[in-house]
PDB file of C-alpha atoms in Angstrom:
ATOM      1  CA  MET Y 257     -68.642 -47.137 -50.790  1.00  0.00           C
ATOM      2  CA  LYS Y 258     -67.671 -49.699 -53.394  1.00  0.00           C
ATOM      3  CA  VAL Y 259     -64.005 -49.552 -54.345  1.00  0.00           C
ATOM      4  CA  GLY Y 260     -62.313 -51.251 -57.274  1.00  0.00           C
ATOM      5  CA  ILE Y 261     -58.578 -51.929 -57.131  1.00  0.00           C
ATOM      6  CA  LEU Y 262     -56.409 -52.964 -60.063  1.00  0.00           C
ATOM      7  CA  GLY Y 263     -53.424 -54.896 -58.762  1.00  0.00           C
ATOM      8  CA  LEU Y 264     -52.805 -56.420 -55.338  1.00  0.00           C
ATOM      9  CA  GLY Y 265     -49.127 -55.788 -54.810  1.00  0.00           C
ATOM     10  CA  LEU Y 266     -47.776 -53.865 -51.851  1.00  0.00           C
ATOM     11  CA  ILE Y 267     -49.614 -50.636 -52.724  1.00  0.00           C
ATOM     12  CA  GLY Y 268     -52.843 -52.088 -54.096  1.00  0.00           C
ATOM     13  CA  GLY Y 269     -52.983 -54.722 -51.373  1.00  0.00           C
ATOM     14  CA  SER Y 270     -52.485 -52.116 -48.656  1.00  0.00           C
ATOM     15  CA  MET Y 271     -55.227 -49.991 -50.203  1.00  0.00           C
ATOM     16  CA  ALA Y 272     -57.522 -53.019 -50.205  1.00  0.00           C
ATOM     17  CA  ARG Y 273     -56.791 -53.731 -46.545  1.00  0.00           C
ATOM     18  CA  ALA Y 274     -57.312 -50.084 -45.541  1.00  0.00           C
ATOM     19  CA  PHE Y 275     -60.666 -49.737 -47.303  1.00  0.00           C
ATOM     20  CA  SER Y 276     -61.901 -53.139 -46.191  1.00  0.00           C
ATOM     21  CA  LYS Y 277     -60.934 -52.386 -42.590  1.00  0.00           C
ATOM     22  CA  ALA Y 278     -62.946 -49.151 -42.823  1.00  0.00           C
ATOM     23  CA  GLY Y 279     -66.049 -51.108 -43.828  1.00  0.00           C
ATOM     24  CA  HIS Y 280     -66.074 -50.527 -47.566  1.00  0.00           C
ATOM     25  CA  THR Y 281     -66.711 -53.172 -50.214  1.00  0.00           C
ATOM     26  CA  VAL Y 282     -63.566 -53.909 -52.219  1.00  0.00           C
ATOM     27  CA  TYR Y 283     -63.424 -55.537 -55.643  1.00  0.00           C
ATOM     28  CA  ALA Y 284     -60.019 -56.393 -57.067  1.00  0.00           C
ATOM     29  CA  ALA Y 285     -58.464 -57.454 -60.353  1.00  0.00           C
ATOM     30  CA  GLU Y 286     -55.163 -59.306 -60.127  1.00  0.00           C
ATOM     31  CA  GLN Y 287     -53.210 -61.155 -62.793  1.00  0.00           C
ATOM     32  CA  ASP Y 288     -52.420 -63.948 -60.355  1.00  0.00           C
ATOM     33  CA  GLU Y 289     -55.767 -65.411 -59.322  1.00  0.00           C
ATOM     34  CA  ALA Y 290     -54.141 -67.214 -56.395  1.00  0.00           C
ATOM     35  CA  ILE Y 291     -53.167 -63.858 -54.900  1.00  0.00           C
ATOM     36  CA  ARG Y 292     -56.650 -62.443 -55.407  1.00  0.00           C
ATOM     37  CA  SER Y 293     -58.192 -65.511 -53.784  1.00  0.00           C
ATOM     38  CA  PHE Y 294     -55.802 -65.241 -50.847  1.00  0.00           C
ATOM     39  CA  ALA Y 295     -56.688 -61.543 -50.450  1.00  0.00           C
ATOM     40  CA  GLU Y 296     -60.344 -62.530 -50.357  1.00  0.00           C
ATOM     41  CA  LEU Y 297     -59.680 -65.171 -47.704  1.00  0.00           C
ATOM     42  CA  ALA Y 298     -57.756 -62.543 -45.725  1.00  0.00           C
ATOM     43  CA  GLY Y 299     -60.828 -60.298 -45.760  1.00  0.00           C
ATOM     44  CA  ALA Y 300     -59.143 -57.546 -47.793  1.00  0.00           C
ATOM     45  CA  VAL Y 301     -61.215 -58.197 -50.915  1.00  0.00           C
ATOM     46  CA  HIS Y 302     -64.881 -59.089 -51.332  1.00  0.00           C
ATOM     47  CA  GLY Y 303     -65.069 -60.022 -55.012  1.00  0.00           C
ATOM     48  CA  LYS Y 304     -63.624 -59.649 -58.501  1.00  0.00           C
ATOM     49  CA  LEU Y 305     -63.272 -56.346 -60.316  1.00  0.00           C
ATOM     50  CA  ASP Y 306     -64.618 -57.230 -63.737  1.00  0.00           C
ATOM     51  CA  ALA Y 307     -67.228 -56.200 -66.279  1.00  0.00           C
ATOM     52  CA  THR Y 308     -70.030 -56.972 -63.821  1.00  0.00           C
ATOM     53  CA  THR Y 309     -68.660 -54.865 -60.944  1.00  0.00           C
ATOM     54  CA  ILE Y 310     -66.694 -51.995 -62.540  1.00  0.00           C
ATOM     55  CA  GLY Y 311     -69.838 -49.945 -63.062  1.00  0.00           C
ATOM     56  CA  SER Y 312     -70.889 -50.216 -59.406  1.00  0.00           C
ATOM     57  CA  CYS Y 313     -67.670 -48.698 -58.038  1.00  0.00           C
ATOM     58  CA  GLN Y 314     -67.590 -45.084 -56.883  1.00  0.00           C
ATOM     59  CA  LEU Y 315     -63.782 -45.196 -56.610  1.00  0.00           C
ATOM     60  CA  LEU Y 316     -61.264 -47.011 -58.797  1.00  0.00           C
ATOM     61  CA  LEU Y 317     -57.597 -47.284 -57.783  1.00  0.00           C
ATOM     62  CA  LEU Y 318     -55.059 -48.370 -60.396  1.00  0.00           C
ATOM     63  CA  ALA Y 319     -51.998 -49.967 -58.796  1.00  0.00           C
ATOM     64  CA  ILE Y 320     -50.036 -51.831 -61.487  1.00  0.00           C
ATOM     65  CA  PHE Y 321     -47.285 -50.760 -63.907  1.00  0.00           C
ATOM     66  CA  PRO Y 322     -48.066 -47.497 -65.773  1.00  0.00           C
ATOM     67  CA  ASP Y 323     -48.533 -49.163 -69.177  1.00  0.00           C
ATOM     68  CA  GLY Y 324     -50.878 -51.701 -67.625  1.00  0.00           C
ATOM     69  CA  CYS Y 325     -52.949 -48.982 -65.971  1.00  0.00           C
ATOM     70  CA  ILE Y 326     -53.276 -47.077 -69.226  1.00  0.00           C
ATOM     71  CA  ASN Y 327     -54.264 -50.162 -71.212  1.00  0.00           C
ATOM     72  CA  TRP Y 328     -56.765 -51.341 -68.582  1.00  0.00           C
ATOM     73  CA  LEU Y 329     -58.429 -47.959 -68.408  1.00  0.00           C
ATOM     74  CA  ALA Y 330     -58.652 -47.699 -72.195  1.00  0.00           C
ATOM     75  CA  GLU Y 331     -60.211 -51.158 -72.400  1.00  0.00           C
ATOM     76  CA  ASN Y 332     -62.718 -50.570 -69.600  1.00  0.00           C
ATOM     77  CA  ALA Y 333     -63.478 -46.842 -69.843  1.00  0.00           C
ATOM     78  CA  GLU Y 334     -66.938 -47.390 -71.314  1.00  0.00           C
ATOM     79  CA  LYS Y 335     -67.881 -49.628 -68.370  1.00  0.00           C
ATOM     80  CA  ILE Y 336     -67.088 -46.937 -65.769  1.00  0.00           C
ATOM     81  CA  THR Y 337     -70.102 -45.030 -64.495  1.00  0.00           C
ATOM     82  CA  PRO Y 338     -69.941 -41.274 -65.201  1.00  0.00           C
ATOM     83  CA  GLY Y 339     -68.892 -39.360 -62.106  1.00  0.00           C
ATOM     84  CA  THR Y 340     -66.703 -42.188 -60.786  1.00  0.00           C
ATOM     85  CA  LEU Y 341     -63.360 -41.076 -59.343  1.00  0.00           C
ATOM     86  CA  VAL Y 342     -60.371 -42.915 -60.819  1.00  0.00           C
ATOM     87  CA  ILE Y 343     -56.917 -42.479 -59.240  1.00  0.00           C
ATOM     88  CA  ASP Y 344     -53.737 -44.112 -60.426  1.00  0.00           C
ATOM     89  CA  LEU Y 345     -51.015 -44.906 -57.897  1.00  0.00           C
ATOM     90  CA  CYS Y 346     -48.031 -45.135 -60.238  1.00  0.00           C
ATOM     91  CA  GLY Y 347     -44.534 -43.761 -59.704  1.00  0.00           C
ATOM     92  CA  VAL Y 348     -44.510 -41.597 -62.844  1.00  0.00           C
ATOM     93  CA  LYS Y 349     -47.206 -39.207 -63.960  1.00  0.00           C
ATOM     94  CA  GLU Y 350     -46.646 -37.532 -67.359  1.00  0.00           C
ATOM     95  CA  GLU Y 351     -47.427 -40.432 -69.659  1.00  0.00           C
ATOM     96  CA  ILE Y 352     -50.341 -41.797 -67.655  1.00  0.00           C
ATOM     97  CA  CYS Y 353     -51.955 -38.376 -67.143  1.00  0.00           C
ATOM     98  CA  ASN Y 354     -51.512 -37.424 -70.801  1.00  0.00           C
ATOM     99  CA  ARG Y 355     -53.256 -40.635 -71.830  1.00  0.00           C
ATOM    100  CA  CYS Y 356     -55.926 -40.859 -69.134  1.00  0.00           C
ATOM    101  CA  PHE Y 357     -57.189 -37.273 -68.818  1.00  0.00           C
ATOM    102  CA  PRO Y 358     -58.679 -37.457 -72.358  1.00  0.00           C
ATOM    103  CA  LEU Y 359     -60.298 -40.830 -71.596  1.00  0.00           C
ATOM    104  CA  ALA Y 360     -61.953 -39.386 -68.508  1.00  0.00           C
ATOM    105  CA  GLU Y 361     -63.281 -36.425 -70.448  1.00  0.00           C
ATOM    106  CA  GLN Y 362     -64.573 -38.674 -73.223  1.00  0.00           C
ATOM    107  CA  TYR Y 363     -66.419 -41.112 -70.943  1.00  0.00           C
ATOM    108  CA  GLY Y 364     -67.506 -38.784 -68.149  1.00  0.00           C
ATOM    109  CA  PHE Y 365     -65.524 -40.109 -65.175  1.00  0.00           C
ATOM    110  CA  THR Y 366     -62.881 -38.167 -63.247  1.00  0.00           C
ATOM    111  CA  PHE Y 367     -59.215 -39.118 -63.432  1.00  0.00           C
ATOM    112  CA  VAL Y 368     -56.613 -37.847 -60.969  1.00  0.00           C
ATOM    113  CA  GLY Y 369     -52.967 -38.807 -60.978  1.00  0.00           C
ATOM    114  CA  GLY Y 370     -51.780 -39.974 -57.569  1.00  0.00           C
ATOM    115  CA  HIS Y 371     -48.555 -41.102 -55.931  1.00  0.00           C
ATOM    116  CA  PRO Y 372     -48.596 -42.283 -52.300  1.00  0.00           C
ATOM    117  CA  MET Y 373     -45.173 -41.552 -50.831  1.00  0.00           C
ATOM    118  CA  ALA Y 374     -45.017 -44.782 -48.880  1.00  0.00           C
ATOM    119  CA  GLY Y 375     -43.672 -48.218 -49.535  1.00  0.00           C
ATOM    120  CA  SER Y 376     -41.086 -50.826 -48.686  1.00  0.00           C
ATOM    121  CA  HIS Y 377     -38.190 -52.639 -50.300  1.00  0.00           C
ATOM    122  CA  ASN Y 378     -40.437 -55.707 -50.083  1.00  0.00           C
ATOM    123  CA  SER Y 379     -43.131 -56.181 -52.715  1.00  0.00           C
ATOM    124  CA  GLY Y 380     -46.257 -58.251 -53.023  1.00  0.00           C
ATOM    125  CA  PHE Y 381     -49.555 -58.681 -51.207  1.00  0.00           C
ATOM    126  CA  LYS Y 382     -47.983 -60.656 -48.365  1.00  0.00           C
ATOM    127  CA  TYR Y 383     -46.181 -57.488 -47.246  1.00  0.00           C
ATOM    128  CA  SER Y 384     -49.243 -55.252 -47.524  1.00  0.00           C
ATOM    129  CA  ARG Y 385     -50.800 -53.724 -44.431  1.00  0.00           C
ATOM    130  CA  SER Y 386     -53.751 -51.496 -43.696  1.00  0.00           C
ATOM    131  CA  ASN Y 387     -51.622 -48.787 -42.053  1.00  0.00           C
ATOM    132  CA  LEU Y 388     -48.955 -48.496 -44.775  1.00  0.00           C
ATOM    133  CA  PHE Y 389     -50.106 -44.967 -45.661  1.00  0.00           C
ATOM    134  CA  GLN Y 390     -50.655 -43.754 -42.089  1.00  0.00           C
ATOM    135  CA  GLY Y 391     -49.210 -40.235 -41.905  1.00  0.00           C
ATOM    136  CA  ALA Y 392     -47.598 -40.471 -45.347  1.00  0.00           C
ATOM    137  CA  PRO Y 393     -47.689 -37.700 -47.982  1.00  0.00           C
ATOM    138  CA  MET Y 394     -49.913 -38.157 -51.036  1.00  0.00           C
ATOM    139  CA  VAL Y 395     -49.052 -36.309 -54.252  1.00  0.00           C
ATOM    140  CA  LEU Y 396     -51.939 -35.462 -56.590  1.00  0.00           C
ATOM    141  CA  VAL Y 397     -51.972 -34.409 -60.234  1.00  0.00           C
ATOM    142  CA  PRO Y 398     -55.526 -33.212 -60.953  1.00  0.00           C
ATOM    143  CA  PRO Y 399     -56.899 -32.235 -64.371  1.00  0.00           C
ATOM    144  CA  ARG Y 400     -57.678 -28.740 -63.010  1.00  0.00           C
ATOM    145  CA  PHE Y 401     -55.784 -26.997 -60.231  1.00  0.00           C
ATOM    146  CA  ASP Y 402     -58.582 -24.591 -59.327  1.00  0.00           C
ATOM    147  CA  ASP Y 403     -61.167 -27.320 -58.631  1.00  0.00           C
ATOM    148  CA  ILE Y 404     -61.203 -27.215 -54.830  1.00  0.00           C
ATOM    149  CA  GLN Y 405     -64.296 -29.415 -54.721  1.00  0.00           C
ATOM    150  CA  LEU Y 406     -62.488 -32.171 -56.631  1.00  0.00           C
ATOM    151  CA  LEU Y 407     -59.459 -32.034 -54.346  1.00  0.00           C
ATOM    152  CA  GLN Y 408     -61.732 -32.302 -51.322  1.00  0.00           C
ATOM    153  CA  GLN Y 409     -63.491 -35.257 -52.949  1.00  0.00           C
ATOM    154  CA  VAL Y 410     -60.148 -36.996 -53.402  1.00  0.00           C
ATOM    155  CA  GLU Y 411     -59.147 -36.385 -49.783  1.00  0.00           C
ATOM    156  CA  ASP Y 412     -62.509 -37.614 -48.522  1.00  0.00           C
ATOM    157  CA  SER Y 413     -62.406 -40.703 -50.738  1.00  0.00           C
ATOM    158  CA  LEU Y 414     -58.932 -41.643 -49.501  1.00  0.00           C
ATOM    159  CA  ALA Y 415     -59.765 -41.025 -45.828  1.00  0.00           C
ATOM    160  CA  PRO Y 416     -59.485 -44.747 -44.892  1.00  0.00           C
ATOM    161  CA  CYS Y 417     -55.778 -44.592 -45.802  1.00  0.00           C
ATOM    162  CA  HIS Y 418     -55.100 -41.837 -43.225  1.00  0.00           C
ATOM    163  CA  PHE Y 419     -52.590 -39.919 -45.334  1.00  0.00           C
ATOM    164  CA  GLY Y 420     -50.712 -37.270 -43.387  1.00  0.00           C
ATOM    165  CA  SER Y 421     -50.763 -34.619 -46.113  1.00  0.00           C
ATOM    166  CA  PHE Y 422     -51.793 -33.938 -49.686  1.00  0.00           C
ATOM    167  CA  SER Y 423     -49.817 -31.881 -52.186  1.00  0.00           C
ATOM    168  CA  VAL Y 424     -50.694 -30.859 -55.721  1.00  0.00           C
ATOM    169  CA  CYS Y 425     -48.361 -30.415 -58.680  1.00  0.00           C
ATOM    170  CA  THR Y 426     -48.175 -30.873 -62.439  1.00  0.00           C
ATOM    171  CA  ALA Y 427     -47.184 -34.198 -63.949  1.00  0.00           C
ATOM    172  CA  THR Y 428     -43.963 -32.618 -65.229  1.00  0.00           C
ATOM    173  CA  GLU Y 429     -43.036 -31.296 -61.790  1.00  0.00           C
ATOM    174  CA  HIS Y 430     -43.810 -34.653 -60.214  1.00  0.00           C
ATOM    175  CA  ASP Y 431     -41.623 -36.664 -62.568  1.00  0.00           C
ATOM    176  CA  LYS Y 432     -38.693 -34.258 -62.284  1.00  0.00           C
ATOM    177  CA  MET Y 433     -38.756 -34.406 -58.497  1.00  0.00           C
ATOM    178  CA  ILE Y 434     -39.369 -38.137 -58.213  1.00  0.00           C
ATOM    179  CA  ALA Y 435     -36.352 -38.880 -60.404  1.00  0.00           C
ATOM    180  CA  PHE Y 436     -34.218 -37.325 -57.662  1.00  0.00           C
ATOM    181  CA  THR Y 437     -36.013 -38.466 -54.517  1.00  0.00           C
ATOM    182  CA  SER Y 438     -36.954 -42.024 -55.515  1.00  0.00           C
ATOM    183  CA  GLN Y 439     -35.669 -43.402 -58.796  1.00  0.00           C
ATOM    184  CA  LEU Y 440     -32.050 -42.234 -58.542  1.00  0.00           C
ATOM    185  CA  PRO Y 441     -31.629 -43.637 -54.994  1.00  0.00           C
ATOM    186  CA  HIS Y 442     -32.826 -47.035 -56.202  1.00  0.00           C
ATOM    187  CA  ILE Y 443     -30.282 -47.077 -59.035  1.00  0.00           C
ATOM    188  CA  VAL Y 444     -27.458 -45.836 -56.794  1.00  0.00           C
ATOM    189  CA  SER Y 445     -28.247 -48.463 -54.168  1.00  0.00           C
ATOM    190  CA  ASN Y 446     -28.524 -51.178 -56.799  1.00  0.00           C
ATOM    191  CA  ALA Y 447     -25.185 -50.206 -58.371  1.00  0.00           C
ATOM    192  CA  PHE Y 448     -23.378 -49.797 -55.045  1.00  0.00           C
ATOM    193  CA  ILE Y 449     -24.096 -53.365 -53.917  1.00  0.00           C
ATOM    194  CA  LYS Y 450     -22.347 -54.714 -57.042  1.00  0.00           C
ATOM    195  CA  SER Y 451     -18.919 -53.974 -55.565  1.00  0.00           C
ATOM    196  CA  PRO Y 452     -16.960 -57.233 -55.139  1.00  0.00           C
ATOM    197  CA  THR Y 453     -16.239 -56.093 -51.583  1.00  0.00           C
ATOM    198  CA  ALA Y 454     -19.923 -56.620 -50.737  1.00  0.00           C
ATOM    199  CA  GLN Y 455     -19.312 -60.364 -50.554  1.00  0.00           C
ATOM    200  CA  LYS Y 456     -17.212 -59.857 -47.423  1.00  0.00           C
ATOM    201  CA  HIS Y 457     -19.049 -57.014 -45.681  1.00  0.00           C
ATOM    202  CA  LYS Y 458     -20.550 -58.992 -42.797  1.00  0.00           C
ATOM    203  CA  GLY Y 459     -19.063 -57.946 -39.494  1.00  0.00           C
ATOM    204  CA  PHE Y 460     -17.872 -54.648 -40.955  1.00  0.00           C
ATOM    205  CA  SER Y 461     -21.171 -52.914 -41.754  1.00  0.00           C
ATOM    206  CA  ALA Y 462     -23.620 -50.918 -39.681  1.00  0.00           C
ATOM    207  CA  GLY Y 463     -26.151 -48.162 -40.293  1.00  0.00           C
ATOM    208  CA  SER Y 464     -24.485 -46.544 -43.294  1.00  0.00           C
ATOM    209  CA  TYR Y 465     -24.434 -49.802 -45.245  1.00  0.00           C
ATOM    210  CA  LYS Y 466     -27.997 -50.670 -44.314  1.00  0.00           C
ATOM    211  CA  ASP Y 467     -29.311 -47.215 -45.237  1.00  0.00           C
ATOM    212  CA  LEU Y 468     -27.589 -47.186 -48.614  1.00  0.00           C
ATOM    213  CA  THR Y 469     -28.447 -50.736 -49.673  1.00  0.00           C
ATOM    214  CA  ARG Y 470     -32.039 -51.081 -48.432  1.00  0.00           C
ATOM    215  CA  VAL Y 471     -33.663 -50.263 -51.759  1.00  0.00           C
ATOM    216  CA  ALA Y 472     -31.240 -52.351 -53.813  1.00  0.00           C
ATOM    217  CA  TRP Y 473     -33.752 -55.089 -53.050  1.00  0.00           C
ATOM    218  CA  LEU Y 474     -36.280 -53.991 -55.659  1.00  0.00           C
ATOM    219  CA  ASN Y 475     -38.691 -55.193 -58.335  1.00  0.00           C
ATOM    220  CA  PRO Y 476     -36.515 -55.061 -61.502  1.00  0.00           C
ATOM    221  CA  GLN Y 477     -39.364 -55.000 -64.021  1.00  0.00           C
ATOM    222  CA  MET Y 478     -41.244 -52.231 -62.247  1.00  0.00           C
ATOM    223  CA  TRP Y 479     -38.259 -49.974 -61.631  1.00  0.00           C
ATOM    224  CA  ALA Y 480     -36.932 -50.448 -65.161  1.00  0.00           C
ATOM    225  CA  GLN Y 481     -40.255 -49.271 -66.586  1.00  0.00           C
ATOM    226  CA  LEU Y 482     -40.489 -46.334 -64.192  1.00  0.00           C
ATOM    227  CA  CYS Y 483     -36.966 -45.164 -65.017  1.00  0.00           C
ATOM    228  CA  LEU Y 484     -37.407 -45.590 -68.755  1.00  0.00           C
ATOM    229  CA  GLU Y 485     -40.666 -43.639 -68.713  1.00  0.00           C
ATOM    230  CA  ASN Y 486     -38.822 -40.881 -66.855  1.00  0.00           C
ATOM    231  CA  GLN Y 487     -35.742 -41.104 -69.053  1.00  0.00           C
ATOM    232  CA  GLU Y 488     -34.921 -37.417 -69.524  1.00  0.00           C
ATOM    233  CA  ASN Y 489     -35.129 -36.586 -65.822  1.00  0.00           C
ATOM    234  CA  MET Y 490     -33.212 -39.706 -64.862  1.00  0.00           C
ATOM    235  CA  LEU Y 491     -30.381 -38.941 -67.280  1.00  0.00           C
ATOM    236  CA  PHE Y 492     -30.092 -35.436 -65.836  1.00  0.00           C
ATOM    237  CA  GLU Y 493     -29.853 -36.750 -62.279  1.00  0.00           C
ATOM    238  CA  LEU Y 494     -27.419 -39.524 -63.201  1.00  0.00           C
ATOM    239  CA  ASP Y 495     -25.192 -37.151 -65.190  1.00  0.00           C
ATOM    240  CA  THR Y 496     -25.158 -34.706 -62.263  1.00  0.00           C
ATOM    241  CA  LEU Y 497     -24.238 -37.479 -59.842  1.00  0.00           C
ATOM    242  CA  VAL Y 498     -21.469 -38.831 -62.081  1.00  0.00           C
ATOM    243  CA  GLN Y 499     -19.996 -35.356 -62.507  1.00  0.00           C
ATOM    244  CA  ASN Y 500     -19.926 -34.875 -58.740  1.00  0.00           C
ATOM    245  CA  LEU Y 501     -18.445 -38.311 -58.091  1.00  0.00           C
ATOM    246  CA  VAL Y 502     -15.621 -37.571 -60.532  1.00  0.00           C
ATOM    247  CA  LEU Y 503     -14.677 -34.552 -58.415  1.00  0.00           C
ATOM    248  CA  TYR Y 504     -14.388 -36.735 -55.311  1.00  0.00           C
ATOM    249  CA  ARG Y 505     -12.417 -39.364 -57.228  1.00  0.00           C
ATOM    250  CA  ASP Y 506      -9.986 -36.809 -58.646  1.00  0.00           C
ATOM    251  CA  ALA Y 507      -9.383 -35.333 -55.205  1.00  0.00           C
ATOM    252  CA  LEU Y 508      -8.599 -38.803 -53.851  1.00  0.00           C
ATOM    253  CA  ALA Y 509      -6.392 -39.749 -56.809  1.00  0.00           C
ATOM    254  CA  ASN Y 510      -4.422 -36.523 -56.407  1.00  0.00           C
ATOM    255  CA  ARG Y 511      -4.279 -36.834 -52.604  1.00  0.00           C
ATOM    256  CA  ASP Y 512      -5.768 -33.345 -52.542  1.00  0.00           C
ATOM    257  CA  ALA Y 513      -6.942 -33.075 -48.944  1.00  0.00           C
ATOM    258  CA  ASN Y 514      -8.084 -29.465 -49.242  1.00  0.00           C
ATOM    259  CA  THR Y 515     -10.376 -30.180 -52.193  1.00  0.00           C
ATOM    260  CA  LEU Y 516     -11.754 -33.322 -50.561  1.00  0.00           C
ATOM    261  CA  VAL Y 517     -12.536 -31.428 -47.352  1.00  0.00           C
ATOM    262  CA  THR Y 518     -14.233 -28.712 -49.406  1.00  0.00           C
ATOM    263  CA  LEU Y 519     -16.348 -31.248 -51.318  1.00  0.00           C
ATOM    264  CA  LEU Y 520     -17.396 -33.056 -48.150  1.00  0.00           C
ATOM    265  CA  ASP Y 521     -18.220 -29.798 -46.413  1.00  0.00           C
ATOM    266  CA  GLU Y 522     -20.298 -28.648 -49.389  1.00  0.00           C
ATOM    267  CA  GLY Y 523     -22.330 -31.836 -49.167  1.00  0.00           C
ATOM    268  CA  ARG Y 524     -22.779 -31.487 -45.425  1.00  0.00           C
ATOM    269  CA  ARG Y 525     -23.954 -27.895 -45.780  1.00  0.00           C
ATOM    270  CA  ARG Y 526     -26.304 -28.780 -48.640  1.00  0.00           C
ATOM    271  CA  LYS Y 527     -27.924 -31.466 -46.483  1.00  0.00           C
ATOM    272  CA  GLU Y 528     -28.391 -28.910 -43.713  1.00  0.00           C
ATOM    273  CA  GLU Y 529     -29.887 -26.401 -46.165  1.00  0.00           C
ATOM    274  CA  VAL Y 530     -32.426 -28.746 -47.708  1.00  0.00           C
ATOM    275  CA  ASP Y 531     -33.421 -30.795 -44.652  1.00  0.00           C
ATOM    276  CA  GLY Y 532     -32.694 -28.521 -41.713  1.00  0.00           C
TER     277      GLY Y 532
END
């Protein structure tokens, strides 16, 4: 199979390594030509994804910022061979699916929204690896939910990644959930580390600190765009968090031990309810 990949960051680079390792031919487009050349030297990529190779690909994976994916697909839609499977790998789904489903219908290829639930606080091709997606969940937003053949095609096409499970939802459901499970934690972590006390934490921190601050080390441009494109859901989650934090603060300010115990116990029980 010939696979085209747009973007060679952590996700796109890991896709390239996985498909190349499985014996497929990988073409890639990358804004930084030095990175694309390095990926080719590393054996993850076999050539450029451009006007001469787009039409030969049976699978196209879009792994850059959402706006970039949309613009690239709009500019190159007429070059894509009808029947080709195109999957985006972005962190938000509503805008990209709303824009790309019509393009697919117009030009005869198939577009499926995708979000691999795998990653790292590190970004860039140098951190990519062929087993990044091993056992990880993959969320799909297909144009039709009753097309079992299409879903099987997607699973078969992504077999070299060795995903652990596939789930299907609407773009709206995806973005609402991802605001809570991914985008909010990044903002909380990023805000938490801004405490002036952080300058003196060494020697006083262990697992709790490491767990909470891991994703503070992020790509600012990417996460800003993802959060802004998911603005309504993010504001809901942030407002809910702020309201809850005020309750804890008030209990502390009032030295109200009973309320603080109740709040902490509610959180403990909620964790047990949702995660077992």
